[in-house]
Short mmCIF file of C-alpha atoms in Angstrom, two decimals:
data_model
loop_
_atom_site.label_atom_id
_atom_site.label_comp_id
_atom_site.label_asym_id
_atom_site.label_seq_id
_atom_site.Cartn_x
_atom_site.Cartn_y
_atom_site.Cartn_z
CA MET A 1 25.97 65.45 -47.81
CA SER A 2 28.10 64.74 -50.89
CA THR A 3 27.13 62.07 -53.38
CA ASP A 4 30.39 60.15 -52.67
CA LEU A 5 29.65 59.98 -48.93
CA GLN A 6 26.12 58.74 -49.58
CA ILE A 7 27.45 56.01 -51.86
CA GLN A 8 29.99 54.92 -49.20
CA LYS A 9 27.33 54.71 -46.47
CA SER A 10 24.97 52.82 -48.75
CA PHE A 11 27.75 50.38 -49.63
CA LYS A 12 28.52 49.79 -45.94
CA ARG A 13 24.86 49.14 -45.14
CA ASN A 14 24.49 46.68 -48.02
CA TRP A 15 27.70 44.88 -47.16
CA THR A 16 26.66 44.61 -43.48
CA ASN A 17 23.31 43.15 -44.55
CA ILE A 18 25.05 40.66 -46.83
CA LEU A 19 27.38 39.56 -44.03
CA TRP A 20 24.49 39.23 -41.55
CA VAL A 21 22.38 37.15 -43.97
CA SER A 22 25.37 34.94 -44.77
CA PHE A 23 26.07 34.41 -41.06
CA ARG A 24 22.42 33.48 -40.40
CA LEU A 25 22.41 31.00 -43.29
CA LEU A 26 25.69 29.46 -42.11
CA PHE A 27 24.47 29.22 -38.49
CA SER A 28 21.14 27.70 -39.57
CA GLY A 29 23.00 25.15 -41.65
CA LEU A 30 25.16 24.16 -38.69
CA ILE A 31 22.08 23.79 -36.46
CA LEU A 32 20.35 21.60 -39.06
CA GLN A 33 23.48 19.50 -39.42
CA VAL A 34 23.66 18.94 -35.64
CA LEU A 35 19.94 18.11 -35.45
CA ASN A 36 20.18 15.71 -38.38
CA THR A 37 23.19 14.01 -36.80
CA GLN A 38 21.36 13.61 -33.48
CA ALA A 39 18.28 12.27 -35.26
CA ALA A 40 20.41 9.76 -37.16
CA VAL A 41 22.01 8.60 -33.92
CA ALA A 42 18.90 8.11 -31.76
CA GLN A 43 15.66 8.44 -33.70
CA ASP A 44 14.62 4.77 -33.75
CA LYS A 45 13.24 2.70 -30.90
CA LEU A 46 12.50 -0.99 -30.66
CA GLU A 47 8.91 -2.00 -31.23
CA SER A 48 7.17 -4.91 -29.52
CA LYS A 49 3.72 -6.49 -29.54
CA GLY A 50 3.81 -6.99 -25.77
CA HIS A 51 6.15 -7.38 -22.83
CA ILE A 52 7.42 -10.10 -20.51
CA PRO A 53 4.87 -10.67 -17.67
CA ILE A 54 6.29 -9.91 -14.23
CA LEU A 55 4.84 -11.68 -11.18
CA GLY A 56 5.24 -10.94 -7.48
CA TRP A 57 5.23 -14.02 -5.22
CA TYR A 58 3.76 -13.80 -1.73
CA SER A 59 2.10 -10.59 -2.70
CA ILE A 60 -0.62 -8.43 -1.17
CA PRO A 61 -2.23 -10.30 1.77
CA PRO A 62 -6.03 -10.53 1.79
CA GLU A 63 -6.44 -8.08 4.66
CA GLU A 64 -4.52 -5.46 2.59
CA ALA A 65 -6.33 -6.20 -0.70
CA THR A 66 -7.34 -2.70 -1.72
CA THR A 67 -7.20 -1.01 -5.12
CA ALA A 68 -4.60 1.43 -3.76
CA ARG A 69 -2.31 -1.46 -2.83
CA TYR A 70 -2.62 -3.00 -6.30
CA ILE A 71 -1.96 0.38 -7.94
CA GLU A 72 1.19 0.63 -5.82
CA MET A 73 2.27 -2.80 -7.03
CA LYS A 74 1.51 -1.95 -10.65
CA ASP A 75 3.52 1.27 -10.31
CA ALA A 76 6.55 -0.88 -9.44
CA GLY A 77 6.21 -2.63 -12.80
CA PHE A 78 4.34 -5.79 -11.78
CA ASP A 79 1.62 -7.33 -13.96
CA ILE A 80 0.58 -10.30 -11.82
CA SER A 81 0.08 -10.76 -8.09
CA PHE A 82 0.15 -14.10 -6.28
CA SER A 83 -0.89 -14.50 -2.66
CA PHE A 84 -2.14 -17.44 -0.62
CA LEU A 85 -5.85 -16.80 -0.09
CA GLY A 86 -7.89 -18.58 2.54
CA ASN A 87 -11.33 -18.84 0.94
CA LEU A 88 -13.57 -17.84 -1.96
CA GLU A 89 -14.50 -14.51 -0.38
CA GLU A 90 -10.85 -13.47 -0.12
CA VAL A 91 -10.34 -14.47 -3.76
CA GLN A 92 -13.32 -12.37 -4.83
CA LYS A 93 -12.17 -9.37 -2.82
CA SER A 94 -8.64 -9.53 -4.23
CA LEU A 95 -9.81 -9.96 -7.82
CA ASP A 96 -12.20 -7.02 -7.59
CA ALA A 97 -9.55 -4.72 -6.10
CA ALA A 98 -6.96 -5.81 -8.66
CA GLN A 99 -9.39 -5.27 -11.53
CA LYS A 100 -9.81 -1.59 -10.66
CA ALA A 101 -6.02 -1.20 -10.66
CA GLY A 102 -5.51 -2.96 -13.98
CA MET A 103 -3.64 -5.86 -12.34
CA LYS A 104 -4.10 -9.62 -12.66
CA ILE A 105 -3.97 -12.35 -10.00
CA VAL A 106 -3.00 -16.00 -9.76
CA ILE A 107 -5.58 -17.41 -7.38
CA GLY A 108 -5.20 -20.26 -4.94
CA CYS A 109 -7.58 -21.39 -2.22
CA PRO A 110 -8.74 -24.70 -0.68
CA GLU A 111 -11.93 -24.76 -2.81
CA LEU A 112 -9.87 -24.83 -6.01
CA LYS A 113 -8.89 -28.38 -5.07
CA THR A 114 -12.00 -29.60 -3.27
CA GLU A 115 -14.53 -28.04 -5.68
CA THR A 116 -12.43 -27.51 -8.79
CA GLU A 117 -15.07 -27.19 -11.50
CA LYS A 118 -17.39 -24.98 -9.41
CA THR A 119 -14.56 -22.66 -8.34
CA VAL A 120 -13.16 -22.33 -11.87
CA LYS A 121 -16.60 -21.54 -13.29
CA ARG A 122 -17.10 -18.83 -10.67
CA PHE A 123 -13.88 -16.93 -11.49
CA MET A 124 -12.87 -17.90 -15.03
CA ASN A 125 -14.42 -14.84 -16.69
CA HIS A 126 -13.15 -12.30 -14.18
CA SER A 127 -10.96 -9.83 -16.08
CA ALA A 128 -8.39 -9.74 -13.27
CA LEU A 129 -7.81 -13.51 -13.33
CA ALA A 130 -4.39 -14.64 -14.63
CA GLY A 131 -4.39 -18.30 -13.58
CA TYR A 132 -4.76 -20.98 -10.94
CA PHE A 133 -2.09 -21.96 -8.41
CA LEU A 134 -1.84 -25.73 -7.90
CA ARG A 135 1.42 -26.53 -6.10
CA ASP A 136 4.91 -25.32 -5.27
CA GLU A 137 7.97 -27.58 -5.62
CA PRO A 138 6.32 -31.01 -6.00
CA ALA A 139 8.22 -34.31 -6.06
CA VAL A 140 7.75 -36.80 -8.89
CA ASP A 141 5.18 -38.84 -6.95
CA ALA A 142 2.77 -35.85 -7.08
CA PHE A 143 2.93 -35.42 -10.87
CA ILE A 144 0.04 -37.73 -11.77
CA GLU A 145 -2.30 -36.07 -9.27
CA LEU A 146 -1.22 -32.60 -10.46
CA GLY A 147 -1.71 -33.64 -14.08
CA ASN A 148 -5.26 -34.79 -13.38
CA TRP A 149 -6.01 -31.60 -11.43
CA ALA A 150 -4.71 -29.42 -14.29
CA LYS A 151 -6.83 -31.40 -16.76
CA ARG A 152 -9.95 -30.76 -14.67
CA VAL A 153 -9.21 -27.04 -14.67
CA ASN A 154 -8.38 -26.98 -18.39
CA ALA A 155 -11.60 -28.82 -19.22
CA VAL A 156 -13.56 -25.85 -17.85
CA ASP A 157 -11.12 -23.01 -18.60
CA SER A 158 -8.48 -23.50 -21.30
CA LYS A 159 -7.67 -19.79 -21.54
CA ASN A 160 -6.20 -18.99 -18.12
CA PHE A 161 -3.09 -20.92 -17.05
CA CYS A 162 -2.50 -23.45 -14.29
CA TYR A 163 0.62 -22.73 -12.26
CA VAL A 164 3.06 -25.16 -10.69
CA ASN A 165 6.57 -24.13 -9.67
CA LEU A 166 9.38 -26.72 -9.72
CA PHE A 167 12.47 -27.33 -7.60
CA PRO A 168 15.92 -26.07 -8.65
CA ASN A 169 18.74 -28.52 -9.38
CA TYR A 170 20.25 -28.16 -5.91
CA ALA A 171 17.24 -29.96 -4.40
CA THR A 172 18.05 -33.39 -2.98
CA ALA A 173 17.17 -36.67 -4.67
CA THR A 174 14.58 -37.21 -1.93
CA GLN A 175 12.95 -33.87 -2.67
CA LEU A 176 12.93 -34.50 -6.42
CA GLY A 177 11.99 -38.16 -6.36
CA THR A 178 14.64 -38.80 -9.02
CA SER A 179 18.41 -39.02 -8.98
CA ASP A 180 18.68 -36.86 -12.11
CA TYR A 181 17.39 -33.28 -12.43
CA ARG A 182 16.81 -33.44 -16.18
CA GLU A 183 14.64 -36.50 -15.68
CA TYR A 184 12.64 -34.60 -13.04
CA VAL A 185 11.90 -31.68 -15.41
CA ASN A 186 11.29 -33.92 -18.42
CA LYS A 187 8.86 -36.12 -16.54
CA PHE A 188 6.92 -33.14 -15.23
CA ALA A 189 6.66 -31.51 -18.67
CA LYS A 190 5.17 -34.71 -20.09
CA GLU A 191 2.77 -35.54 -17.24
CA VAL A 192 1.39 -32.14 -16.20
CA PRO A 193 -0.29 -30.14 -19.02
CA LEU A 194 0.65 -26.50 -18.39
CA HIS A 195 0.97 -23.38 -20.54
CA PHE A 196 4.57 -22.84 -19.35
CA LEU A 197 7.23 -24.30 -17.04
CA SER A 198 8.48 -22.50 -13.93
CA TYR A 199 11.20 -23.10 -11.36
CA ASP A 200 12.83 -21.08 -8.59
CA SER A 201 16.51 -20.75 -7.76
CA TYR A 202 18.32 -18.41 -5.37
CA PRO A 203 21.95 -18.69 -6.46
CA LEU A 204 23.77 -15.73 -4.89
CA THR A 205 25.44 -16.69 -1.64
CA THR A 206 27.62 -14.89 0.87
CA ALA A 207 30.01 -17.85 1.18
CA GLU A 208 30.78 -18.78 -2.44
CA GLY A 209 29.28 -16.01 -4.53
CA VAL A 210 27.37 -17.43 -7.50
CA TYR A 211 26.24 -20.99 -6.76
CA SER A 212 28.19 -23.37 -8.98
CA LYS A 213 25.14 -25.22 -10.41
CA TRP A 214 23.00 -22.17 -11.24
CA HIS A 215 23.87 -21.86 -14.92
CA GLN A 216 23.69 -25.63 -15.39
CA ASN A 217 20.13 -25.40 -14.04
CA LEU A 218 19.27 -22.83 -16.72
CA GLU A 219 20.88 -24.94 -19.43
CA ILE A 220 18.76 -27.97 -18.49
CA PHE A 221 15.51 -26.13 -17.81
CA SER A 222 15.53 -23.99 -20.95
CA ASP A 223 16.47 -27.01 -23.06
CA GLU A 224 13.68 -29.19 -21.65
CA ALA A 225 11.14 -26.38 -22.11
CA LYS A 226 12.28 -26.00 -25.72
CA LYS A 227 11.86 -29.75 -26.33
CA VAL A 228 8.17 -29.62 -25.37
CA GLY A 229 7.60 -26.29 -27.13
CA LYS A 230 6.74 -24.33 -24.00
CA PRO A 231 8.14 -21.09 -22.56
CA PHE A 232 9.74 -21.03 -19.13
CA TRP A 233 9.55 -18.55 -16.25
CA GLY A 234 12.42 -17.76 -13.89
CA PHE A 235 12.95 -16.05 -10.53
CA ALA A 236 15.00 -13.43 -8.73
CA GLN A 237 15.41 -13.22 -4.97
CA SER A 238 13.97 -9.96 -3.62
CA VAL A 239 13.75 -10.81 0.09
CA LEU A 240 16.29 -12.06 2.61
CA PHE A 241 15.34 -15.27 4.41
CA ASP A 242 18.64 -16.34 5.99
CA ASP A 243 22.23 -15.15 6.42
CA PHE A 244 23.56 -17.47 3.71
CA HIS A 245 22.16 -15.56 0.71
CA GLU A 246 23.07 -12.10 -0.53
CA VAL A 247 21.00 -9.10 0.50
CA PRO A 248 18.86 -8.08 -2.52
CA THR A 249 20.21 -5.06 -4.38
CA LEU A 250 19.67 -3.64 -7.85
CA ALA A 251 22.81 -5.47 -9.04
CA THR A 252 21.85 -8.87 -7.54
CA MET A 253 18.37 -8.69 -9.04
CA ARG A 254 19.71 -7.46 -12.39
CA VAL A 255 22.10 -10.38 -12.80
CA GLN A 256 19.35 -12.88 -11.97
CA MET A 257 16.68 -11.37 -14.22
CA TYR A 258 18.98 -10.64 -17.15
CA THR A 259 20.46 -14.13 -16.94
CA ASN A 260 16.94 -15.59 -17.13
CA LEU A 261 16.20 -13.39 -20.15
CA ALA A 262 19.49 -14.31 -21.82
CA TYR A 263 18.29 -17.93 -21.71
CA GLY A 264 15.01 -16.93 -23.37
CA ALA A 265 12.71 -16.76 -20.30
CA GLN A 266 9.23 -15.47 -21.15
CA GLY A 267 8.06 -14.79 -17.61
CA LEU A 268 9.83 -13.24 -14.60
CA GLN A 269 9.04 -13.62 -10.91
CA TYR A 270 10.24 -12.03 -7.68
CA PHE A 271 10.32 -13.87 -4.38
CA THR A 272 8.81 -11.99 -2.61
CA TYR A 273 6.82 -8.73 -2.98
CA TRP A 274 5.44 -8.52 0.58
CA THR A 275 7.52 -9.64 3.55
CA PRO A 276 6.15 -13.04 4.67
CA VAL A 277 5.49 -14.09 8.25
CA SER A 278 7.08 -17.44 9.04
CA SER A 279 7.82 -19.51 12.12
CA THR A 280 10.77 -21.26 10.44
CA GLU A 281 12.48 -18.58 8.33
CA ASP A 282 13.69 -15.07 9.07
CA PHE A 283 12.11 -13.04 6.25
CA ARG A 284 13.16 -9.39 5.95
CA GLY A 285 13.91 -6.68 3.42
CA ALA A 286 11.22 -7.36 0.79
CA PRO A 287 9.90 -4.48 -1.37
CA ILE A 288 7.05 -4.07 1.13
CA SER A 289 7.84 -4.55 4.83
CA LEU A 290 5.74 -6.32 7.45
CA THR A 291 4.33 -2.92 8.41
CA GLY A 292 3.23 -2.28 4.82
CA LYS A 293 5.91 0.33 4.07
CA ARG A 294 8.18 0.43 1.03
CA SER A 295 11.85 -0.47 1.29
CA ALA A 296 14.74 0.52 -1.01
CA VAL A 297 14.15 -2.80 -2.83
CA TYR A 298 10.79 -1.46 -4.05
CA ASP A 299 12.54 1.41 -5.85
CA ASP A 300 15.23 -0.93 -7.24
CA ILE A 301 12.59 -3.28 -8.62
CA LYS A 302 10.65 -0.39 -10.13
CA LEU A 303 13.76 0.73 -12.02
CA LEU A 304 14.67 -2.78 -13.14
CA ASN A 305 11.14 -3.64 -14.29
CA GLN A 306 11.04 -0.45 -16.37
CA GLU A 307 14.34 -1.41 -18.01
CA ILE A 308 12.97 -4.84 -18.85
CA LYS A 309 9.79 -3.38 -20.35
CA ASN A 310 11.80 -0.88 -22.39
CA LEU A 311 13.68 -3.86 -23.86
CA ALA A 312 10.55 -5.85 -24.72
CA GLY A 313 11.50 -5.66 -28.40
CA VAL A 314 14.56 -7.76 -27.57
CA PHE A 315 13.11 -10.28 -25.12
CA PHE A 316 9.35 -10.67 -25.61
CA GLY A 317 8.76 -13.63 -27.94
CA ALA A 318 12.50 -14.16 -28.42
CA LYS A 319 14.00 -17.55 -29.27
CA LEU A 320 17.37 -18.63 -27.92
CA ILE A 321 19.79 -19.36 -30.77
CA SER A 322 23.04 -19.73 -28.89
CA ILE A 323 24.43 -19.17 -25.40
CA LYS A 324 28.12 -19.29 -24.53
CA TYR A 325 30.42 -18.01 -21.80
CA ALA A 326 33.38 -15.64 -22.01
CA GLY A 327 36.07 -15.19 -19.38
CA LYS A 328 38.81 -17.21 -17.77
CA GLU A 329 36.47 -19.90 -16.45
CA THR A 330 33.10 -21.24 -17.54
CA PRO A 331 30.42 -22.41 -15.09
CA MET A 332 29.55 -26.07 -14.63
CA GLY A 333 27.51 -27.53 -17.50
CA THR A 334 28.04 -24.61 -19.90
CA ASN A 335 30.05 -24.00 -23.09
CA ARG A 336 32.88 -21.57 -23.73
CA LEU A 337 32.63 -18.88 -26.41
CA SER A 338 35.00 -20.01 -29.17
CA THR A 339 33.68 -18.41 -32.37
CA LEU A 340 31.94 -15.10 -33.05
CA PRO A 341 29.06 -14.29 -35.39
CA ALA A 342 30.27 -13.18 -38.83
CA SER A 343 29.32 -9.55 -38.14
CA LEU A 344 31.65 -9.37 -35.10
CA LYS A 345 35.43 -9.05 -35.20
CA VAL A 346 36.32 -8.73 -31.51
CA LEU A 347 34.51 -9.55 -28.26
CA ASP A 348 36.66 -9.31 -25.16
CA THR A 349 35.82 -8.98 -21.46
CA ALA A 350 39.40 -8.75 -20.12
CA GLY A 351 38.99 -12.21 -18.63
CA LYS A 352 35.88 -11.25 -16.66
CA PRO A 353 33.01 -13.79 -16.63
CA ALA A 354 30.18 -12.97 -19.01
CA ILE A 355 27.22 -14.65 -20.69
CA VAL A 356 27.07 -14.18 -24.46
CA SER A 357 23.57 -14.92 -25.74
CA ILE A 358 22.18 -14.68 -29.26
CA LEU A 359 18.41 -14.24 -29.42
CA GLU A 360 16.20 -14.17 -32.47
CA ASN A 361 13.06 -12.03 -32.46
CA GLY A 362 11.16 -11.88 -35.74
CA ASP A 363 13.59 -10.83 -38.44
CA LYS A 364 16.10 -9.40 -35.96
CA ARG A 365 18.98 -10.95 -34.05
CA PHE A 366 20.31 -9.60 -30.79
CA LEU A 367 23.54 -10.08 -28.92
CA VAL A 368 22.98 -9.96 -25.15
CA ILE A 369 26.07 -9.80 -22.93
CA VAL A 370 25.53 -10.22 -19.18
CA ASN A 371 28.19 -9.21 -16.67
CA MET A 372 28.08 -12.19 -14.27
CA ASP A 373 29.86 -10.23 -11.53
CA TYR A 374 27.20 -8.50 -9.42
CA LYS A 375 29.80 -6.62 -7.37
CA HIS A 376 32.05 -5.06 -10.02
CA SER A 377 31.74 -3.52 -13.48
CA MET A 378 33.22 -5.22 -16.54
CA PRO A 379 35.13 -3.72 -19.48
CA LEU A 380 33.63 -4.91 -22.78
CA THR A 381 35.55 -4.46 -26.01
CA LEU A 382 33.39 -5.04 -29.07
CA LEU A 383 34.21 -4.50 -32.73
CA GLY A 384 31.73 -5.24 -35.49
CA ASN A 385 30.77 -4.27 -39.00
CA ASP A 386 29.06 -1.01 -39.96
CA ASN A 387 25.58 -2.48 -39.43
CA LEU A 388 26.11 -3.25 -35.72
CA LYS A 389 23.66 -1.30 -33.54
CA ARG A 390 23.59 -0.80 -29.79
CA ILE A 391 20.29 -1.01 -27.90
CA LEU A 392 20.08 1.44 -25.02
CA LYS A 393 18.16 0.85 -21.79
CA ASP A 394 15.29 3.05 -23.00
CA GLY A 395 14.93 0.89 -26.13
CA SER A 396 16.68 3.35 -28.47
CA ILE A 397 18.65 1.97 -31.42
CA VAL A 398 21.96 3.74 -32.12
CA PRO A 399 24.99 2.85 -34.26
CA ALA A 400 27.54 1.01 -32.15
CA SER A 401 30.21 3.19 -33.76
CA VAL A 402 29.09 6.29 -31.80
CA TYR A 403 30.45 4.66 -28.64
CA ASP A 404 34.03 3.88 -27.73
CA THR A 405 35.24 0.43 -28.69
CA THR A 406 35.50 -0.43 -24.99
CA VAL A 407 32.53 0.32 -22.75
CA ASP A 408 31.84 -0.36 -19.09
CA VAL A 409 29.06 -2.84 -18.24
CA GLY A 410 27.81 -2.25 -14.71
CA ALA A 411 27.73 -4.87 -11.95
CA GLY A 412 25.24 -7.59 -12.93
CA ASP A 413 24.12 -5.51 -15.90
CA ILE A 414 23.85 -6.10 -19.64
CA ALA A 415 24.96 -4.68 -22.97
CA VAL A 416 22.63 -5.35 -25.90
CA TYR A 417 23.43 -5.15 -29.61
CA MET A 418 21.46 -5.78 -32.81
CA PHE A 419 23.07 -7.27 -35.90
#
């Protein structure tokens, strides 16, 4: 082989090697750039010191009180079970089964009233105990008695809560014992010493859609709770009990739970977990049927509860700063959105009804937008400064700028931003 030919082949080999190394370096650089971009977009997640407690009303009946049943309930995202128990033995059985599953229970039985101190002393140190059920939907004339009962419990056990659930604002004056709902809530908060305030409302109807006084109820209840420095707990309907209310779906439960959270609720409750037996109401379609089998509502609740826990960094311990309403019409007793926070330039829902809540949690502020329509999605156009972040359903924090200016908010769902 001639010297010239050897030189040519050597040159070709060297040049090929140079091109191959250059290509590898260029390709590696592109990969790193993509990875760095992805990391910049979705590397952070919200942190929280806890999560909103989630309670199931009319829960596991005493005859079904096994550890397996409580594990099933916990798997759906519940923290607390509440069932009507007939005696001390049923309480003990339920607490022991719940303890093994890592669940807690609100207990209620006749002995809690007739032998208050003795009953509290028996169960107060049980690790599965969450609190003591006293009464559901009392009128004003029962407040003094309830206050004295709660004081007797608190004198023995100040750690675990006493639980009383109040009427909604569509209760009659006879039911309330007052002509004014705010007076009813205010009087209760002053006369009955509880850790938190709770009320139930089932506002989604087949005839008129969202009940006209629902949001007014939230305005009054959250305001009165704030005045006395106590958190409040709200409800969502998860069982059908007549033909007047909407059948529970993921969208109907989302709009109820996220509306509660937009008002700063620090506890969430489902009515019910197990399908009740009643001689006066036609209960059907709860997460667990009368035969003890799961329904589609069980899976919907499991998904929703996981969303709520993923967003604990937004809602747990949050304080309500402002709540306004966007859209063509505002509900009774609420205020229209007229000005935006300084970091926002545009917030538009194309005339669709939406709640616009500002929550403060530690050193962070969050914008929570709830689509009030539980049957249709809502276009949301949002423009903000460069610091605006979007909070995804898994708790990830991403720049709002990586999304289109207009996004779709699902039926009854939320969009959450940090600014």
